[in-house]
Every structure is written in structure tokens, then in C-alpha cells.
Short mmCIF file of C-alpha atoms in Angstrom, two decimals:
data_model
loop_
_atom_site.label_atom_id
_atom_site.label_comp_id
_atom_site.label_asym_id
_atom_site.label_seq_id
_atom_site.Cartn_x
_atom_site.Cartn_y
_atom_site.Cartn_z
CA MET R 15 -0.09 -0.21 0.23
CA ALA R 16 1.17 3.43 -1.11
CA PRO R 17 0.89 6.81 1.03
CA PRO R 18 -1.54 9.16 0.41
CA ALA R 19 -1.83 11.59 -2.29
CA ASN R 20 1.25 14.37 -1.76
CA TRP R 21 3.35 12.73 1.27
CA GLU R 22 6.36 11.29 0.33
CA PRO R 23 8.98 9.23 2.35
CA PHE R 24 11.83 10.51 2.85
CA THR R 25 14.30 7.86 0.75
CA ASN R 26 17.65 9.74 0.13
CA TRP R 27 19.70 7.40 2.08
CA PRO R 28 20.91 3.74 1.88
CA GLY R 29 17.98 1.14 3.63
CA LEU R 30 14.76 3.96 3.51
CA ASP R 31 11.96 2.38 1.96
CA ALA R 32 9.27 4.13 0.93
CA ASN R 33 7.19 1.19 1.44
CA ARG R 34 7.31 1.21 5.06
CA TRP R 35 4.61 4.10 4.97
CA TRP R 36 1.30 3.41 3.98
CA ALA R 37 -2.23 3.97 5.27
CA GLN R 38 -4.98 2.21 6.16
CA GLY R 39 -8.87 2.76 7.96
CA GLY R 40 -7.87 6.95 7.82
CA VAL R 41 -4.43 5.67 9.53
CA TYR R 42 -1.04 6.51 8.47
CA ASN R 43 1.60 4.27 9.66
CA TYR R 44 5.16 3.24 9.91
CA GLN R 45 6.49 0.43 10.38
CA TRP R 46 9.73 0.17 11.42
CA ASN R 47 11.90 -3.52 11.24
CA ARG R 48 14.91 -3.89 14.10
CA PHE R 49 15.79 -6.87 12.36
CA ASP R 50 16.38 -5.77 8.59
CA PRO R 51 19.80 -6.35 7.34
CA VAL R 52 19.47 -2.57 5.97
CA TYR R 53 18.16 -0.46 8.64
CA VAL R 54 17.98 2.62 9.66
CA TYR R 55 16.81 5.07 13.01
CA TRP R 56 15.61 7.35 11.59
CA ASP R 57 12.80 8.35 8.90
CA LEU R 58 10.53 11.10 7.42
CA SER R 59 7.35 10.97 4.85
CA LEU R 60 6.63 14.43 4.35
CA PHE R 61 3.67 16.46 2.90
CA ASN R 62 4.47 18.24 -0.60
CA ALA R 63 2.02 19.18 -2.39
CA PRO R 64 2.64 22.19 -4.48
CA GLY R 65 2.79 25.81 -1.99
CA THR R 66 3.36 23.61 1.43
CA GLU R 67 7.18 24.96 0.84
CA LEU R 68 5.87 29.17 1.85
CA TRP R 69 4.46 27.95 4.88
CA THR R 70 5.68 30.25 7.60
CA ASP R 71 3.29 30.69 10.66
CA TYR R 72 1.06 28.47 11.87
CA ARG R 73 -1.56 26.10 14.05
CA ILE R 74 -0.39 22.05 13.71
CA GLU R 75 -2.62 19.45 15.17
CA ALA R 76 -2.04 15.84 15.50
CA ARG R 77 -2.83 12.20 16.95
CA MET R 78 -0.37 10.45 16.60
CA LYS R 79 0.62 6.74 18.79
CA ASP R 80 4.06 4.85 19.78
CA SER R 81 3.31 1.36 18.73
CA LYS R 82 6.20 -0.38 19.43
CA GLU R 83 7.27 -4.01 21.07
CA SER R 84 6.68 -4.03 24.22
CA ASN R 85 10.48 -5.76 25.12
CA PHE R 86 12.49 -2.82 23.32
CA LYS R 87 13.25 -0.03 25.12
CA ARG R 88 14.26 2.74 22.24
CA GLY R 89 12.56 4.52 20.44
CA LEU R 90 10.96 7.84 19.36
CA SER R 91 8.19 9.16 17.30
CA GLY R 92 6.97 13.19 15.89
CA ILE R 93 5.57 15.48 13.76
CA TRP R 94 7.52 17.27 11.56
CA PHE R 95 7.32 21.37 10.98
CA ARG R 96 8.73 23.86 8.48
CA ALA R 97 9.44 20.72 6.84
CA SER R 98 11.61 20.62 3.37
CA ALA R 99 13.60 18.10 1.34
CA GLU R 100 14.79 17.67 -1.48
CA SER R 101 17.03 14.60 -2.48
CA SER R 102 21.39 16.06 -3.03
CA GLY R 103 21.29 13.47 -5.47
CA ALA R 104 23.62 11.68 -3.74
CA MET R 105 21.92 9.11 -0.68
CA ASP R 106 23.81 10.79 2.14
CA GLY R 107 21.00 12.27 4.04
CA GLU R 108 20.73 16.04 2.24
CA SER R 109 19.07 18.03 1.40
CA VAL R 110 16.78 17.86 4.59
CA GLY R 111 14.94 21.34 7.23
CA GLY R 112 12.79 21.72 10.03
CA TYR R 113 12.12 21.05 13.72
CA TYR R 114 10.79 17.67 14.95
CA LEU R 115 9.02 17.08 18.13
CA MET R 116 9.47 13.57 19.26
CA MET R 117 8.00 11.47 22.23
CA ARG R 118 9.28 9.04 24.10
CA PRO R 119 7.26 6.49 26.43
CA PHE R 120 9.82 4.91 27.93
CA SER R 121 13.89 4.00 28.07
CA SER R 122 16.32 1.96 29.84
CA ASP R 123 17.11 5.57 31.23
CA PRO R 124 14.92 6.99 33.68
CA ALA R 125 15.99 10.14 32.61
CA LEU R 126 14.66 9.91 28.79
CA MET R 127 11.34 8.43 29.74
CA ASP R 128 8.23 9.71 29.00
CA ARG R 129 9.60 13.15 27.82
CA LEU R 130 8.67 15.38 24.41
CA PHE R 131 11.83 16.57 22.84
CA LEU R 132 12.45 19.59 20.63
CA TYR R 133 14.64 19.09 17.84
CA ARG R 134 16.96 21.19 15.09
CA VAL R 135 17.89 20.04 12.15
CA PRO R 136 21.24 22.12 11.77
CA LYS R 137 21.81 25.03 8.44
CA ASP R 138 24.94 23.87 8.17
CA GLU R 139 23.99 20.17 7.98
CA PRO R 140 20.83 19.72 6.55
CA ALA R 141 20.03 16.02 6.94
CA PHE R 142 17.89 14.03 8.51
CA ASP R 143 19.75 12.57 11.10
CA VAL R 144 21.60 15.20 12.47
CA ALA R 145 19.60 16.78 14.23
CA SER R 146 20.35 17.90 17.82
CA VAL R 147 17.79 18.36 20.42
CA VAL R 148 17.22 22.13 21.69
CA ASP R 149 14.03 21.67 24.46
CA ARG R 150 12.63 18.92 26.21
CA TYR R 151 9.17 18.42 28.61
CA HIS R 152 8.90 15.95 31.05
CA TYR R 153 5.62 14.77 30.61
CA THR R 154 4.39 13.90 34.87
CA PRO R 155 1.69 11.14 34.00
CA GLY R 156 3.44 8.86 31.31
CA ILE R 157 4.02 8.95 28.30
CA GLY R 158 2.19 5.26 27.41
CA ARG R 159 2.63 2.66 24.51
CA LYS R 160 0.12 2.17 22.25
CA LYS R 161 -1.82 4.68 23.96
CA TRP R 162 -3.10 8.51 21.37
CA TYR R 163 -1.53 11.91 22.07
CA ASP R 164 -2.67 14.81 21.26
CA VAL R 165 -0.34 17.71 20.07
CA VAL R 166 -0.57 20.89 19.55
CA ILE R 167 1.82 22.94 17.98
CA GLU R 168 2.69 27.18 16.72
CA VAL R 169 5.24 28.71 14.56
CA GLU R 170 5.00 31.88 14.32
CA GLY R 171 8.60 33.94 13.47
CA ASN R 172 11.21 32.20 15.53
CA HIS R 173 8.44 31.98 18.73
CA ILE R 174 7.93 27.19 19.20
CA GLU R 175 4.96 26.50 21.40
CA VAL R 176 3.65 23.27 21.76
CA TRP R 177 1.11 21.11 24.04
CA PHE R 178 0.52 17.94 24.86
CA GLY R 179 -2.17 15.52 26.55
CA ARG R 180 -4.96 13.10 26.12
CA PRO R 181 -7.81 15.19 26.57
CA ASP R 182 -10.42 12.13 25.31
CA GLU R 183 -8.79 9.94 28.84
CA GLY R 184 -8.91 12.70 31.19
CA GLU R 185 -5.14 14.38 30.90
CA PRO R 186 -5.64 17.46 29.70
CA MET R 187 -3.50 19.51 27.64
CA VAL R 188 -0.37 20.54 28.81
CA LYS R 189 1.62 23.70 27.43
CA ALA R 190 5.37 21.75 27.22
CA ILE R 191 7.85 23.72 25.48
CA ASP R 192 7.98 27.41 25.37
CA TRP R 193 10.92 28.10 22.81
CA TYR R 194 12.64 30.67 20.68
CA ASP R 195 14.88 29.44 18.27
CA THR R 196 17.78 32.03 18.24
CA PHE R 197 20.77 30.20 16.14
CA PRO R 198 23.37 32.71 14.69
CA ALA R 199 21.93 30.36 11.39
CA GLY R 200 18.16 31.50 12.06
CA ALA R 201 15.59 30.02 12.35
CA TRP R 202 13.51 27.83 9.66
CA ASN R 203 11.53 30.54 8.63
CA SER R 204 9.32 27.80 6.18
CA GLY R 205 7.78 24.56 5.46
CA SER R 206 5.41 21.80 5.44
CA VAL R 207 4.86 19.29 7.67
CA GLY R 208 5.68 15.25 8.40
CA PHE R 209 5.82 12.58 10.25
CA VAL R 210 9.10 11.47 11.76
CA THR R 211 10.56 8.33 13.48
CA TYR R 212 13.25 7.40 15.38
CA ALA R 213 13.41 3.59 15.66
CA THR R 214 10.16 3.10 16.67
CA THR R 215 6.81 1.33 14.62
CA ALA R 216 4.02 4.87 14.20
CA ARG R 217 0.58 5.50 14.11
CA TYR R 218 -0.57 8.77 12.83
CA ASP R 219 -4.70 9.18 13.39
CA TYR R 220 -4.38 12.67 11.48
CA ILE R 221 -2.90 15.96 10.92
CA LYS R 222 -4.19 20.08 10.36
CA VAL R 223 -2.51 22.63 9.25
CA LEU R 224 -4.29 26.28 10.21
CA PRO R 225 -3.88 29.45 10.32
CA LEU R 226 -2.95 31.04 13.98
CA PRO R 227 -5.60 32.58 15.06
#
């Protein structure tokens, strides 16, 4: 099964495979295989409709869950925003831009589990797998495996805000990230949206992009 219209998995790296992304029953899925002899950790899928590269300030509403195996203690799933991707043609992981908002359900390291991480792709090395953490948040109710979570991201200029929770399950949305990009190279100023995973299986129920209120 192929990804839905205008969704393009990033494949400019050995081992990346567009067939790992597919839509079924209104859900966009990513299946990671840690036993694949040519496996990778990071993987991306971009909404690449005409004009989306010009999107600047917007609000994202999405629902996602991490569906990793119960005995696997690593992996993150998340939303990619101010997103851009263009194959360099060299299978070198370039060129990718934007930010990743990632959730981590659990870990062998208590300092990393139940966290949200905001990653930034460096402008001087715009590769899909070199993003670094610029902010984080400990979600104290805990982030469960195979549970749906709502996320809201608002990006305006160099200001990024994130809300996270499970309001349908009695966990109200909390403000998790309130961060300004002040890196000398400048913020990522425009771009589309997408999904991002790291060493996990993920499910995405929906993603909406709206003008800021």
C-alpha cells in the first residue's frame, strides 16, 4: 500500500524504503523492522503539495501513538514542521530542513523516558539524521506505549509552542514547550509538515494545519 496523495517518504539514504509508510483505515502508519539487515533509525515522510514550502506561521493539530514492541526500550515518534526535503541525488541524507517534535514513551534510562523532545536540523548540515535536541519536557502522567496522544504545535516567526495530552482520557492538554530559535544561523522560516520516527513503529490518526488564531 502506498502513502496517500502528496505524502512523500524521504528515501535519500541507503536502507530507507517508501513502503514502510502506508495508509489504512484512515490511519497513516510506519513500520520499523529492527531485524532488517539494512535498517535505519531516522525516517521521514513529508506532505509535499504545491505551495506548502511557502507556509510560514501556522498551527498544527495531530494525534499519534508509538506502537513499538513491549520489550523494546528505545524509539521516538513525532511531528516534523517547517519541513523541507529535496534529494541531493547522492544518497547522503540531504537536504532536509525544519524541526522535529518527538515523544518517547519509555526508556532504560529514567532521565529520558516520558519526555517530549524538540529537535532542530542544523542549517549548515541539513541532513535528516543530524538534528539535535534544543528543548525537552517531562510529561509526568507518563507516555504509554500504544496509546493515542494529542499534540498542538504553534510556530510564529522564531517562536515555537507545544501542547500535549490525552483530553479524551482525562489528561488535559499541558503546555510543554515554549522556545525561541536564536541560533546564529537563523530559524527555519517556512516549510510544510510531516511525520518523523526514530527506531520505532508509529501510527498517526490525523494532522491538520491551520492559520494561527
